[in-house]
Coordinates of C-alpha atoms in Angstrom, one line a residue:
Chain A
M1 CA 16.9 44.9 -20.0
I2 CA 15.0 48.1 -20.0
L3 CA 11.9 46.2 -19.2
A4 CA 13.4 44.5 -16.2
A5 CA 14.5 47.8 -14.8
A6 CA 10.9 49.1 -15.2
L7 CA 9.3 46.1 -13.5
D8 CA 11.4 47.0 -10.6
S9 CA 10.2 50.5 -10.7
A10 CA 6.4 50.1 -10.6
V11 CA 6.7 48.0 -7.5
A12 CA 9.9 49.7 -6.3
I13 CA 8.4 53.1 -6.6
A14 CA 5.5 52.0 -4.4
S15 CA 7.6 50.3 -1.9
R16 CA 10.0 53.2 -1.5
R17 CA 7.1 55.2 0.0
A18 CA 5.6 52.2 1.9
N19 CA 6.7 53.2 5.3
R20 CA 6.0 56.8 5.2
L21 CA 3.2 58.4 7.1
G22 CA 0.0 58.4 5.1
S23 CA 1.4 56.1 2.4
S24 CA -2.0 54.4 2.1
V25 CA -3.7 57.6 0.8
Y26 CA -0.8 59.5 -0.7
A27 CA 1.8 58.4 -3.2
G28 CA 3.3 61.9 -3.9
R29 CA 1.9 61.9 -7.5
S30 CA -0.9 64.4 -7.4
L31 CA 0.7 66.2 -10.3
V32 CA 0.0 63.2 -12.5
M33 CA -3.6 64.2 -12.2
V34 CA -2.7 67.7 -13.5
E35 CA -0.9 65.9 -16.4
R36 CA -4.1 64.0 -17.1
S37 CA -6.1 67.2 -17.2
L38 CA -3.6 68.8 -19.5
M39 CA -3.9 65.9 -21.9
A40 CA -7.7 66.1 -21.7
L41 CA -7.7 69.9 -22.2
K42 CA -8.0 69.7 -25.9
T43 CA -11.3 67.9 -25.8
S44 CA -12.7 70.4 -23.3
N45 CA -15.5 72.8 -24.1
W46 CA -13.8 76.1 -24.8
F47 CA -17.0 78.0 -24.9
A48 CA -17.8 76.9 -21.4
V49 CA -14.3 77.8 -20.3
L50 CA -14.5 81.2 -21.8
S51 CA -18.0 82.0 -20.5
G52 CA -16.9 81.6 -16.9
F53 CA -14.2 84.2 -17.5
V54 CA -16.2 86.8 -19.4
E55 CA -19.0 86.8 -16.8
P56 CA -17.2 89.1 -14.3
V57 CA -15.9 91.2 -17.1
F58 CA -19.5 91.9 -18.2
Y59 CA -20.4 92.8 -14.7
L60 CA -17.5 95.2 -14.6
A61 CA -18.6 96.8 -17.8
S62 CA -22.2 97.2 -17.0
F63 CA -22.1 97.9 -13.3
G64 CA -18.7 99.5 -13.0
F65 CA -18.9 101.8 -16.0
G66 CA -22.6 101.9 -16.6
L67 CA -24.2 102.1 -13.2
G68 CA -21.0 103.5 -11.8
G69 CA -21.6 106.8 -13.6
L70 CA -24.8 107.3 -11.6
V71 CA -23.3 106.1 -8.3
G72 CA -20.2 108.3 -8.2
N73 CA -17.6 107.6 -5.6
V74 CA -17.8 105.1 -2.8
S75 CA -16.1 104.6 0.5
E76 CA -16.2 101.8 3.0
G77 CA -15.5 102.2 6.7
G78 CA -13.0 105.1 7.1
S79 CA -11.2 104.6 3.9
A80 CA -10.7 107.1 1.1
S81 CA -13.4 107.2 -1.4
V82 CA -12.8 105.6 -4.8
S83 CA -14.6 105.3 -8.1
Y84 CA -17.4 102.7 -8.2
A85 CA -15.5 100.6 -10.8
T86 CA -12.4 100.6 -8.6
F87 CA -14.6 99.6 -5.7
I88 CA -16.1 96.5 -7.4
A89 CA -13.0 95.4 -9.4
P90 CA -11.5 93.5 -6.4
A91 CA -14.8 91.8 -5.8
L92 CA -15.1 90.7 -9.4
L93 CA -11.5 89.5 -9.4
A94 CA -12.3 87.4 -6.3
T95 CA -15.4 86.1 -8.1
S96 CA -13.3 85.2 -11.2
A97 CA -11.0 83.1 -9.0
M98 CA -14.0 81.4 -7.4
N99 CA -15.8 80.7 -10.7
G100 CA -12.8 79.0 -12.3
A101 CA -12.2 76.9 -9.2
I102 CA -15.8 75.9 -8.7
Y103 CA -16.5 75.0 -12.2
D104 CA -13.8 72.3 -12.4
S105 CA -14.1 71.1 -8.9
T106 CA -17.9 70.6 -9.0
W107 CA -19.4 69.7 -12.4
N108 CA -16.3 68.2 -13.9
V109 CA -15.5 66.2 -10.8
Y110 CA -19.1 65.0 -10.6
F111 CA -19.0 63.8 -14.2
K112 CA -15.7 61.9 -13.7
M113 CA -17.0 60.4 -10.5
H114 CA -20.3 59.1 -11.6
F115 CA -20.2 58.7 -15.4
G116 CA -16.6 58.5 -16.5
K117 CA -15.7 56.2 -13.6
I118 CA -12.3 57.7 -13.9
Y119 CA -11.4 57.6 -10.2
H120 CA -12.2 53.9 -10.1
G121 CA -9.5 53.2 -12.6
I122 CA -7.0 55.5 -11.0
L123 CA -7.5 54.2 -7.5
A124 CA -6.8 50.6 -8.8
T125 CA -3.2 51.8 -9.4
S126 CA -0.7 52.6 -6.7
M127 CA -2.1 56.2 -6.5
G128 CA -3.9 57.2 -3.3
A129 CA -7.1 59.1 -2.6
L130 CA -5.2 62.2 -1.5
D131 CA -3.2 62.2 -4.8
V132 CA -6.5 62.3 -6.7
A133 CA -8.1 64.9 -4.4
L134 CA -5.1 67.2 -4.4
G135 CA -4.4 66.8 -8.1
E136 CA -7.9 67.7 -9.1
I137 CA -8.0 70.6 -6.7
V138 CA -4.8 72.0 -8.0
W139 CA -6.1 71.8 -11.5
A140 CA -9.3 73.6 -10.5
L141 CA -7.2 76.2 -8.7
L142 CA -5.1 76.7 -11.9
R143 CA -8.3 77.6 -13.8
G144 CA -9.3 80.0 -11.0
L145 CA -5.8 81.5 -11.2
A146 CA -6.0 81.9 -15.0
Y147 CA -9.3 83.7 -14.7
A148 CA -7.9 86.0 -12.0
I149 CA -4.9 86.8 -14.1
G150 CA -7.0 87.5 -17.1
F151 CA -9.2 89.8 -15.1
M152 CA -6.2 91.6 -13.7
C153 CA -4.9 92.1 -17.3
I154 CA -8.1 94.0 -18.0
V155 CA -8.5 96.1 -14.8
Y156 CA -4.8 97.1 -14.3
P157 CA -4.4 98.9 -17.6
L158 CA -7.8 100.6 -17.0
G159 CA -6.3 102.2 -13.9
L160 CA -8.6 100.4 -11.5
V161 CA -5.8 99.2 -9.3
P162 CA -4.5 102.3 -7.5
S163 CA -1.1 100.9 -6.3
T164 CA 1.3 98.4 -7.8
W165 CA 1.1 96.5 -4.5
G166 CA -2.4 95.6 -5.8
L167 CA -0.8 93.0 -8.0
L168 CA -0.5 90.9 -4.8
A169 CA -4.1 90.2 -5.5
I170 CA -2.9 87.4 -7.8
P171 CA -1.2 85.3 -5.1
A172 CA -4.3 86.0 -3.0
A173 CA -6.4 84.7 -5.8
V174 CA -4.4 81.4 -5.7
L175 CA -5.4 81.1 -2.0
I176 CA -9.1 81.9 -2.9
A177 CA -9.2 79.5 -5.8
F178 CA -7.5 76.8 -3.7
G179 CA -10.1 77.2 -1.0
F180 CA -13.1 77.1 -3.3
A181 CA -11.7 74.2 -5.3
S182 CA -11.0 72.2 -2.1
F183 CA -14.4 72.9 -0.6
G184 CA -16.2 72.5 -3.9
M185 CA -14.7 69.0 -4.5
A186 CA -15.5 68.0 -0.9
I187 CA -19.1 69.0 -1.4
T188 CA -19.3 67.4 -4.8
S189 CA -18.0 64.1 -3.5
Y190 CA -21.1 63.9 -1.3
M191 CA -23.5 64.7 -4.1
K192 CA -25.6 61.9 -5.5
S193 CA -27.8 63.5 -8.2
F194 CA -28.0 66.3 -10.7
Q195 CA -30.7 67.9 -8.5
Q196 CA -28.3 68.1 -5.7
M197 CA -25.7 69.6 -8.0
D198 CA -28.2 72.4 -8.9
W199 CA -28.0 73.5 -5.3
V200 CA -24.4 74.7 -6.0
N201 CA -25.8 77.2 -8.5
F202 CA -28.6 78.1 -6.2
I203 CA -26.1 79.0 -3.5
M204 CA -23.5 80.7 -5.7
L205 CA -25.7 83.4 -7.2
P206 CA -27.0 85.0 -4.0
M207 CA -23.6 84.7 -2.5
F208 CA -22.2 86.6 -5.4
L209 CA -24.8 89.3 -5.2
F210 CA -24.9 89.9 -1.5
S211 CA -21.3 89.4 -0.3
G212 CA -20.4 93.1 -0.3
T213 CA -19.7 92.8 -4.0
F214 CA -21.5 95.8 -5.3
Y215 CA -21.9 97.9 -2.1
P216 CA -20.4 98.1 1.4
L217 CA -21.6 95.7 3.9
D218 CA -22.9 98.4 6.3
V219 CA -26.2 98.7 4.5
Y220 CA -27.3 95.5 6.3
P221 CA -28.5 95.1 9.9
S222 CA -25.7 93.9 12.1
W223 CA -26.9 90.3 12.5
L224 CA -27.0 89.9 8.7
Q225 CA -23.5 91.4 8.5
T226 CA -22.3 88.7 10.8
V227 CA -23.9 86.0 8.6
I228 CA -22.4 87.3 5.4
Q229 CA -19.0 87.7 7.0
A230 CA -18.9 84.0 7.6
L231 CA -19.3 83.3 3.8
P232 CA -16.2 82.4 1.9
L233 CA -16.9 84.8 -1.0
Y234 CA -17.2 87.7 1.5
Q235 CA -13.8 86.7 2.9
A236 CA -12.3 86.6 -0.6
I237 CA -13.8 89.9 -1.6
S238 CA -12.7 91.6 1.6
M239 CA -9.2 90.3 1.2
E240 CA -8.8 91.3 -2.4
R241 CA -10.3 94.7 -1.8
A242 CA -7.9 95.4 1.1
I243 CA -5.0 94.4 -1.1
M244 CA -6.0 96.2 -4.3
L245 CA -6.9 99.4 -2.4
G246 CA -3.7 99.2 -0.4
Q247 CA -5.2 98.7 3.0
F248 CA -2.6 96.3 4.5
D249 CA -3.3 95.5 8.1
A250 CA -3.7 92.5 10.5
S251 CA -7.2 91.7 9.4
L252 CA -5.7 90.3 6.2
L253 CA -4.2 87.5 8.2
W254 CA -7.6 86.4 9.4
H255 CA -8.7 86.1 5.8
V256 CA -5.7 84.0 5.0
L257 CA -6.3 81.8 8.0
Y258 CA -10.0 81.4 6.9
F259 CA -8.8 80.1 3.5
V260 CA -6.1 77.8 5.0
V261 CA -8.8 76.2 7.1
M262 CA -11.1 75.9 4.1
I263 CA -8.4 74.3 2.0
A264 CA -7.3 71.8 4.8
S265 CA -10.8 70.8 5.7
G266 CA -11.8 70.4 2.0
L267 CA -8.8 68.1 1.4
V268 CA -9.5 66.0 4.5
F269 CA -13.2 65.5 3.6
T270 CA -12.5 64.8 -0.1
T271 CA -9.8 62.2 0.7
R272 CA -12.1 60.5 3.3
R273 CA -15.0 60.5 0.9
L274 CA -13.0 59.1 -2.1
T275 CA -11.6 56.4 0.2
A276 CA -15.1 55.5 1.4
L277 CA -16.5 55.5 -2.2
F278 CA -13.8 53.7 -4.0
M279 CA -11.7 51.8 -1.5
R280 CA -14.1 50.5 1.0
Chain B
M1 CA -0.3 42.1 -40.3
I2 CA 2.7 39.8 -40.5
S3 CA 5.0 42.4 -39.1
G4 CA 2.5 43.0 -36.3
V5 CA 2.6 39.4 -35.3
K6 CA 6.3 39.3 -35.5
S7 CA 6.8 42.3 -33.2
T8 CA 4.2 40.9 -30.9
N9 CA 6.2 37.7 -30.5
N10 CA 9.3 39.7 -30.0
A11 CA 7.7 41.8 -27.3
M12 CA 6.3 38.7 -25.7
G13 CA 9.8 37.2 -25.7
R14 CA 11.2 40.1 -23.8
L15 CA 8.3 40.0 -21.4
L16 CA 8.9 36.3 -20.9
H17 CA 12.5 37.0 -20.1
L18 CA 11.4 39.5 -17.5
M19 CA 8.9 37.2 -15.9
S20 CA 11.4 34.4 -15.3
D21 CA 13.8 37.0 -14.0
S22 CA 11.4 38.3 -11.3
Q23 CA 10.6 34.7 -10.3
L24 CA 14.3 34.2 -9.3
H25 CA 14.4 36.8 -6.5
N26 CA 11.0 36.2 -5.2
G27 CA 10.7 33.4 -2.6
V28 CA 7.0 33.9 -1.9
P29 CA 5.3 30.5 -2.1
S30 CA 1.8 31.6 -3.2
M31 CA 0.7 34.7 -5.0
I32 CA -2.6 34.9 -3.1
S33 CA -3.5 33.3 0.2
A34 CA -7.0 33.8 1.8
R35 CA -8.1 32.3 5.1
N36 CA -11.6 32.8 6.3
L37 CA -11.8 35.9 4.2
T38 CA -15.0 37.8 5.0
K39 CA -16.8 40.9 3.9
E40 CA -19.9 42.2 5.6
Y41 CA -22.1 45.1 4.7
G42 CA -24.2 45.7 7.8
D43 CA -26.3 42.5 8.3
F44 CA -25.5 41.3 4.8
T45 CA -22.5 38.9 4.4
A46 CA -21.2 39.3 0.8
V47 CA -18.2 37.0 1.3
D48 CA -18.5 34.4 4.1
H49 CA -15.3 32.9 5.5
I50 CA -13.7 31.7 2.3
S51 CA -10.2 30.2 2.0
F52 CA -8.1 29.5 -1.0
E53 CA -4.5 29.7 -2.3
V54 CA -3.3 30.7 -5.7
P55 CA 0.2 29.6 -6.8
R56 CA 2.3 31.6 -9.2
G57 CA 1.4 31.2 -12.9
E58 CA -2.0 29.7 -12.3
A59 CA -5.2 30.7 -14.0
F60 CA -7.7 30.8 -11.2
G61 CA -11.4 31.2 -11.7
L62 CA -14.2 32.4 -9.5
L63 CA -17.5 31.1 -10.7
G64 CA -20.9 31.9 -9.5
P65 CA -24.2 33.6 -10.2
N66 CA -24.7 37.3 -9.9
G67 CA -24.4 38.3 -6.2
A68 CA -22.3 35.3 -5.3
G69 CA -19.5 37.5 -3.9
K70 CA -17.1 37.1 -6.8
S71 CA -16.6 40.8 -7.5
T72 CA -16.3 41.6 -3.8
T73 CA -13.6 39.0 -3.4
M74 CA -11.8 40.4 -6.5
R75 CA -11.9 43.9 -5.0
M76 CA -10.5 42.7 -1.7
I77 CA -7.6 41.0 -3.6
A78 CA -7.1 44.1 -5.6
A79 CA -6.6 46.1 -2.3
T80 CA -9.5 48.5 -3.1
L81 CA -11.9 47.0 -0.6
A82 CA -11.1 46.5 3.1
R83 CA -12.1 43.1 4.4
T84 CA -14.2 42.7 7.5
D85 CA -12.5 39.6 8.9
G86 CA -10.1 36.8 8.1
E87 CA -6.6 36.8 6.6
L88 CA -5.5 37.9 3.2
A89 CA -2.0 38.1 1.7
I90 CA -1.1 39.1 -1.8
L91 CA 2.6 38.3 -2.6
G92 CA 3.0 38.0 1.2
K93 CA 1.7 41.5 1.7
E94 CA -1.2 42.7 3.8
P95 CA -3.8 44.7 1.7
N96 CA -5.2 46.8 4.5
A97 CA -1.8 48.3 5.3
Q98 CA 0.2 47.9 2.0
G99 CA -2.5 48.8 -0.5
P100 CA -0.4 50.9 -2.9
E101 CA 2.5 48.4 -2.9
I102 CA 0.1 45.5 -3.7
R103 CA -1.7 47.5 -6.4
A104 CA 1.7 48.1 -8.1
H105 CA 2.0 44.4 -8.6
L106 CA -1.5 44.0 -10.1
G107 CA -3.3 44.6 -13.4
V108 CA -7.0 45.1 -13.0
V109 CA -9.6 44.7 -15.7
P110 CA -12.9 45.8 -14.1
Q111 CA -16.3 44.5 -15.0
Q112 CA -17.3 47.8 -16.7
D113 CA -14.8 49.5 -18.9
N114 CA -13.6 52.7 -17.2
L115 CA -11.3 53.9 -19.9
D116 CA -10.7 57.7 -19.9
S117 CA -13.1 58.9 -22.6
E118 CA -11.5 62.3 -22.7
L119 CA -8.2 60.8 -23.8
K120 CA -7.1 59.0 -27.0
V121 CA -6.1 55.3 -27.1
H122 CA -2.4 55.8 -26.6
E123 CA -2.9 58.6 -24.1
N124 CA -5.0 56.2 -22.0
L125 CA -2.0 53.9 -21.7
M126 CA 0.5 56.7 -21.1
I127 CA -1.4 58.3 -18.3
Y128 CA -2.2 54.9 -16.7
G129 CA 1.6 54.2 -16.6
R130 CA 2.1 57.6 -15.1
Y131 CA -0.3 56.8 -12.3
F132 CA 2.2 54.1 -11.3
G133 CA 5.0 56.7 -11.4
L134 CA 6.6 55.1 -14.5
S135 CA 8.8 57.4 -16.7
R136 CA 7.5 58.7 -20.0
K137 CA 10.6 57.4 -21.7
F138 CA 9.9 53.8 -20.6
L139 CA 6.2 54.1 -21.3
K140 CA 6.7 55.1 -24.9
G141 CA 8.3 51.7 -25.8
K142 CA 5.9 49.9 -23.6
I143 CA 2.8 51.5 -25.2
D144 CA 4.0 50.3 -28.6
E145 CA 4.5 46.8 -27.3
L146 CA 1.0 46.7 -25.7
L147 CA -0.7 48.2 -28.8
D148 CA 0.8 45.3 -30.8
F149 CA -0.3 42.8 -28.2
A150 CA -3.8 44.2 -28.1
Q151 CA -3.9 44.5 -31.9
L152 CA -4.8 48.1 -31.6
Q153 CA -1.8 49.7 -33.3
D154 CA -3.9 51.3 -36.1
K155 CA -6.2 52.7 -33.5
R156 CA -3.6 54.5 -31.4
D157 CA -4.8 58.0 -32.2
S158 CA -8.5 57.1 -32.0
K159 CA -10.9 58.3 -29.4
V160 CA -12.0 55.6 -26.9
N161 CA -15.6 56.0 -27.8
E162 CA -14.9 55.1 -31.4
L163 CA -13.7 51.6 -30.4
S164 CA -15.9 48.5 -30.5
G165 CA -16.7 46.6 -27.4
G166 CA -14.0 44.0 -28.1
M167 CA -11.4 46.7 -28.8
K168 CA -12.3 48.5 -25.6
R169 CA -11.8 45.3 -23.6
R170 CA -8.5 44.7 -25.3
L171 CA -7.4 48.3 -24.5
T172 CA -8.5 47.8 -20.9
I173 CA -6.4 44.7 -20.7
A174 CA -3.4 46.4 -22.4
R175 CA -3.8 49.2 -19.8
A176 CA -3.8 46.7 -17.0
L177 CA -0.4 45.4 -18.3
I178 CA 1.3 48.8 -18.4
N179 CA 3.0 48.2 -15.0
E180 CA 4.0 44.7 -16.0
P181 CA 1.9 43.1 -13.3
E182 CA 2.6 39.6 -11.9
I183 CA -1.1 39.1 -11.3
L184 CA -3.8 40.1 -13.8
M185 CA -7.3 40.3 -12.4
L186 CA -10.2 40.1 -14.8
D187 CA -13.8 40.6 -13.7
E188 CA -16.1 39.0 -16.3
P189 CA -13.7 39.8 -19.1
T190 CA -15.9 38.7 -22.0
T191 CA -19.4 39.7 -20.8
G192 CA -21.2 41.5 -23.6
L193 CA -18.8 40.6 -26.4
D194 CA -19.6 38.8 -29.6
P195 CA -18.2 35.3 -30.1
Q196 CA -15.3 36.4 -32.4
A197 CA -14.2 39.1 -29.9
R198 CA -14.3 36.6 -27.1
H199 CA -12.0 34.2 -29.0
I200 CA -9.5 37.0 -29.7
L201 CA -9.6 37.9 -26.1
W202 CA -9.1 34.3 -24.9
D203 CA -6.2 34.0 -27.3
R204 CA -4.5 37.0 -25.7
L205 CA -5.2 35.7 -22.2
F206 CA -3.7 32.4 -23.1
R207 CA -0.5 34.1 -24.2
L208 CA -0.2 35.9 -20.9
K209 CA -0.7 32.7 -19.1
E210 CA 2.0 31.1 -21.1
L211 CA 4.3 33.9 -20.0
G212 CA 3.7 33.0 -16.4
V213 CA 1.3 35.8 -15.5
T214 CA -1.0 34.7 -12.8
L215 CA -4.6 35.2 -13.9
I216 CA -7.5 35.6 -11.5
L217 CA -10.9 35.8 -13.3
T218 CA -14.5 35.7 -12.6
T219 CA -17.0 34.6 -15.1
H220 CA -20.4 33.1 -15.4
Y221 CA -19.6 31.5 -18.7
M222 CA -18.9 27.9 -18.3
D223 CA -17.0 27.5 -21.6
E224 CA -14.8 30.4 -20.6
A225 CA -14.0 28.8 -17.3
E226 CA -13.2 25.5 -19.0
Q227 CA -11.1 27.2 -21.6
L228 CA -9.0 29.4 -19.4
C229 CA -8.9 28.1 -15.8
D230 CA -6.4 25.7 -14.4
R231 CA -8.4 25.6 -11.2
L232 CA -11.5 27.3 -10.0
I233 CA -13.9 27.8 -7.1
V234 CA -17.6 27.8 -7.4
M235 CA -19.2 30.4 -5.2
D236 CA -22.8 30.9 -4.1
K237 CA -24.1 33.3 -1.5
G238 CA -20.6 34.3 -0.4
R239 CA -19.4 30.7 0.2
I240 CA -17.2 28.3 -1.7
M241 CA -19.4 25.4 -2.9
A242 CA -16.6 23.4 -4.6
E243 CA -13.0 23.8 -5.6
G244 CA -10.9 22.0 -8.2
T245 CA -9.8 21.7 -11.8
P246 CA -12.7 21.9 -14.3
A247 CA -12.2 18.2 -15.2
N248 CA -12.2 17.1 -11.6
L249 CA -15.2 19.1 -10.7
I250 CA -17.1 17.5 -13.6
R251 CA -16.0 14.1 -12.5
E252 CA -16.9 14.6 -8.9
Y253 CA -20.2 16.4 -9.2
S254 CA -21.6 15.2 -12.5
S255 CA -21.9 12.1 -14.7
R256 CA -19.9 11.6 -17.9
E257 CA -22.8 12.4 -20.1
V258 CA -26.1 14.2 -20.0
L259 CA -29.3 13.5 -21.8
E260 CA -31.5 16.5 -22.3
V261 CA -35.1 15.8 -23.2
R262 CA -38.2 18.0 -23.7
F263 CA -41.7 16.9 -23.4
G264 CA -43.4 20.3 -23.4
S265 CA -43.6 22.6 -20.4
N266 CA -46.8 21.1 -19.0
K267 CA -45.7 17.5 -19.1
N268 CA -42.2 17.7 -17.8
A269 CA -43.2 17.2 -14.1
E270 CA -45.6 14.4 -14.9
V271 CA -43.1 12.5 -17.1
A272 CA -40.3 13.0 -14.5
E273 CA -42.0 10.4 -12.2
Q274 CA -42.0 7.8 -15.0
I275 CA -38.3 8.1 -15.7
Q276 CA -37.1 7.7 -12.1
G277 CA -34.3 5.2 -12.0
I278 CA -32.8 6.0 -15.4
G279 CA -29.2 7.2 -15.2
E280 CA -27.5 8.4 -12.0
R281 CA -29.6 11.4 -11.3
I282 CA -32.5 13.5 -12.8
D283 CA -33.0 17.2 -12.8
V284 CA -36.3 18.7 -13.8
L285 CA -36.0 22.2 -15.1
P286 CA -39.0 24.3 -16.2
D287 CA -38.3 23.7 -19.9
R288 CA -36.5 20.3 -20.0
I289 CA -35.4 17.3 -18.0
L290 CA -31.7 16.5 -17.6
V291 CA -30.8 12.8 -17.1
Y292 CA -27.2 12.4 -15.8
A293 CA -25.8 9.0 -17.0
E294 CA -22.6 7.3 -17.9
S295 CA -24.0 6.8 -21.4
G296 CA -26.6 9.3 -22.7
E297 CA -27.6 7.1 -25.6
G298 CA -28.2 4.2 -23.2
A299 CA -30.5 6.5 -21.1
L300 CA -32.4 7.5 -24.2
E301 CA -32.9 3.9 -25.2
E302 CA -34.3 3.1 -21.8
L303 CA -36.6 6.0 -22.1
T304 CA -38.1 4.8 -25.4
R305 CA -38.3 1.3 -24.0
R306 CA -40.6 2.7 -21.3
G307 CA -42.8 4.2 -24.0
L308 CA -41.9 7.8 -23.6
E309 CA -41.5 9.9 -26.7
P310 CA -39.7 13.2 -26.0
L311 CA -40.3 16.1 -28.4
T312 CA -36.6 16.7 -28.7
S313 CA -33.5 14.9 -27.2
L314 CA -29.9 15.8 -27.0
V315 CA -26.9 13.8 -25.7
R316 CA -23.9 15.8 -24.6
R317 CA -20.8 15.6 -22.4
S318 CA -21.2 16.9 -18.8
S319 CA -20.0 20.5 -18.4
L320 CA -19.3 22.9 -15.5
E321 CA -22.8 24.2 -16.0
D322 CA -24.1 20.8 -14.7
V323 CA -21.8 21.0 -11.8
F324 CA -23.1 24.4 -11.0
L325 CA -26.7 23.3 -11.3
R326 CA -26.0 20.4 -9.0
L327 CA -24.3 22.6 -6.4
T328 CA -26.6 25.5 -6.3
G329 CA -29.9 24.2 -7.7
R330 CA -30.0 27.0 -10.2
S331 CA -28.5 27.9 -13.5
L332 CA -25.5 30.3 -13.7
V333 CA -27.0 33.1 -15.8
E334 CA -30.3 33.9 -14.3

């Protein structure tokens, strides 16, 4: 009897959604992907997980407290001057969120796509491509969020966040991680070889070094400033710095909009690409 | 072991009950109906206007050499590949528009195992059920039943990579049954398995067939097709070359018996001229000559009467392999 009810359900579950908009790509079960990742968590490489987190912490220790002693206070634009460690902490928090999100959405996704053939199996069920895309992106964003929270747990007690409002940096980190995860998975879905995957690292390092992470952007000529302002990590750093230093103004909304667009376009491209790869 | 068998039968009994149940409120005449089904990739036509029907409960085979279009056809049926042209209905549903609904009815066993190597055996079944939206509570019982069926109960906590090839296949089949599908699609289910593992697998597939599950399978093993398929189509270059039951195909396209003789690679062609007229038909292969005849022994006698002395000779019944050779001019496994 139980069985009969369940037969109904596999088919009934799918037919309940049948007439909804987008039912061919979305079954409303993206969280099952997160469930899968939780199950797989115990077999993951904890050293790799940890190393992604400690990297920004090491930068904070060496640059913020080591180099920071030589640098003294810093001020950007017209804002009040703050200690060097306080200045770079928001940038490193943004980088933490990015690192966590990128790691899962690029290398792990690449492996599942080309070696594990995991998505093949999943898309043979009543799941849709958007379920897979969204689920994997949410998982990657959770990792970014975890890194950001971990980083906050270090910098807040150290007094590097002047106002309690600075804790809003955590929800902002969700947005940042979501954006990078979405964009990262979209790019990865177009990658065909390990060589191409290396480009990700090749782009990440300079972006980390030059996005206003360690010094204000006004040291650059204006054309270069424009280029850097277009980069996602600059947007992330700039948003986190404004929040953690308490400079709330309308420019924050532009950063938010930037990430909303990044998230949406990443989702659209990933879904299209997964459909093209596995369903066509 | 005995208790395992017992619980398997019990589980199967319940499954059977369920199958007949679902048949009652389903007035769809055929499970799969394809008319002029076509798939093109640019200039290349992988599947070329093929038509067939599969009624409920049938074991339907797609035979053909590599590149014949079998897997492409399978993927179109499984609603994971959009067709270029023609009509296709699975349980009366249209795969281009109702993909997720159709896939909820299906169990798919792909050519290459794509089990989740990051998860354990029972977790693989659990998460696959979750992909269909089934509840954890229901899946717990179902997983037990399927592990019995696949004879993997003592491997439930093993990692996937620790399983043998045959066990992996059985797990993949168990996984495909998690949503209690009405149609089970198997793409070359026993390729790469040793003979014992193949027989275990055939036995499991037989049981499913007895329960009324419609089986669609591709293979390039003739014995497999003869063992499992009620009816089959022979495909080559995207087209259907022949259709029928294994016995009918053999009757129609081959003789009752076949005499295989070898004269050595260099002499086969030369000898071939001298044996014209013996049997119904002669096929000269690089390594041997096949003489199709009502009686193989009779053909061999005639051969010796003409003064020909083959190095080796073998008389056997005609098989699907011969049908295939006749239809496509080449052997199945190239």
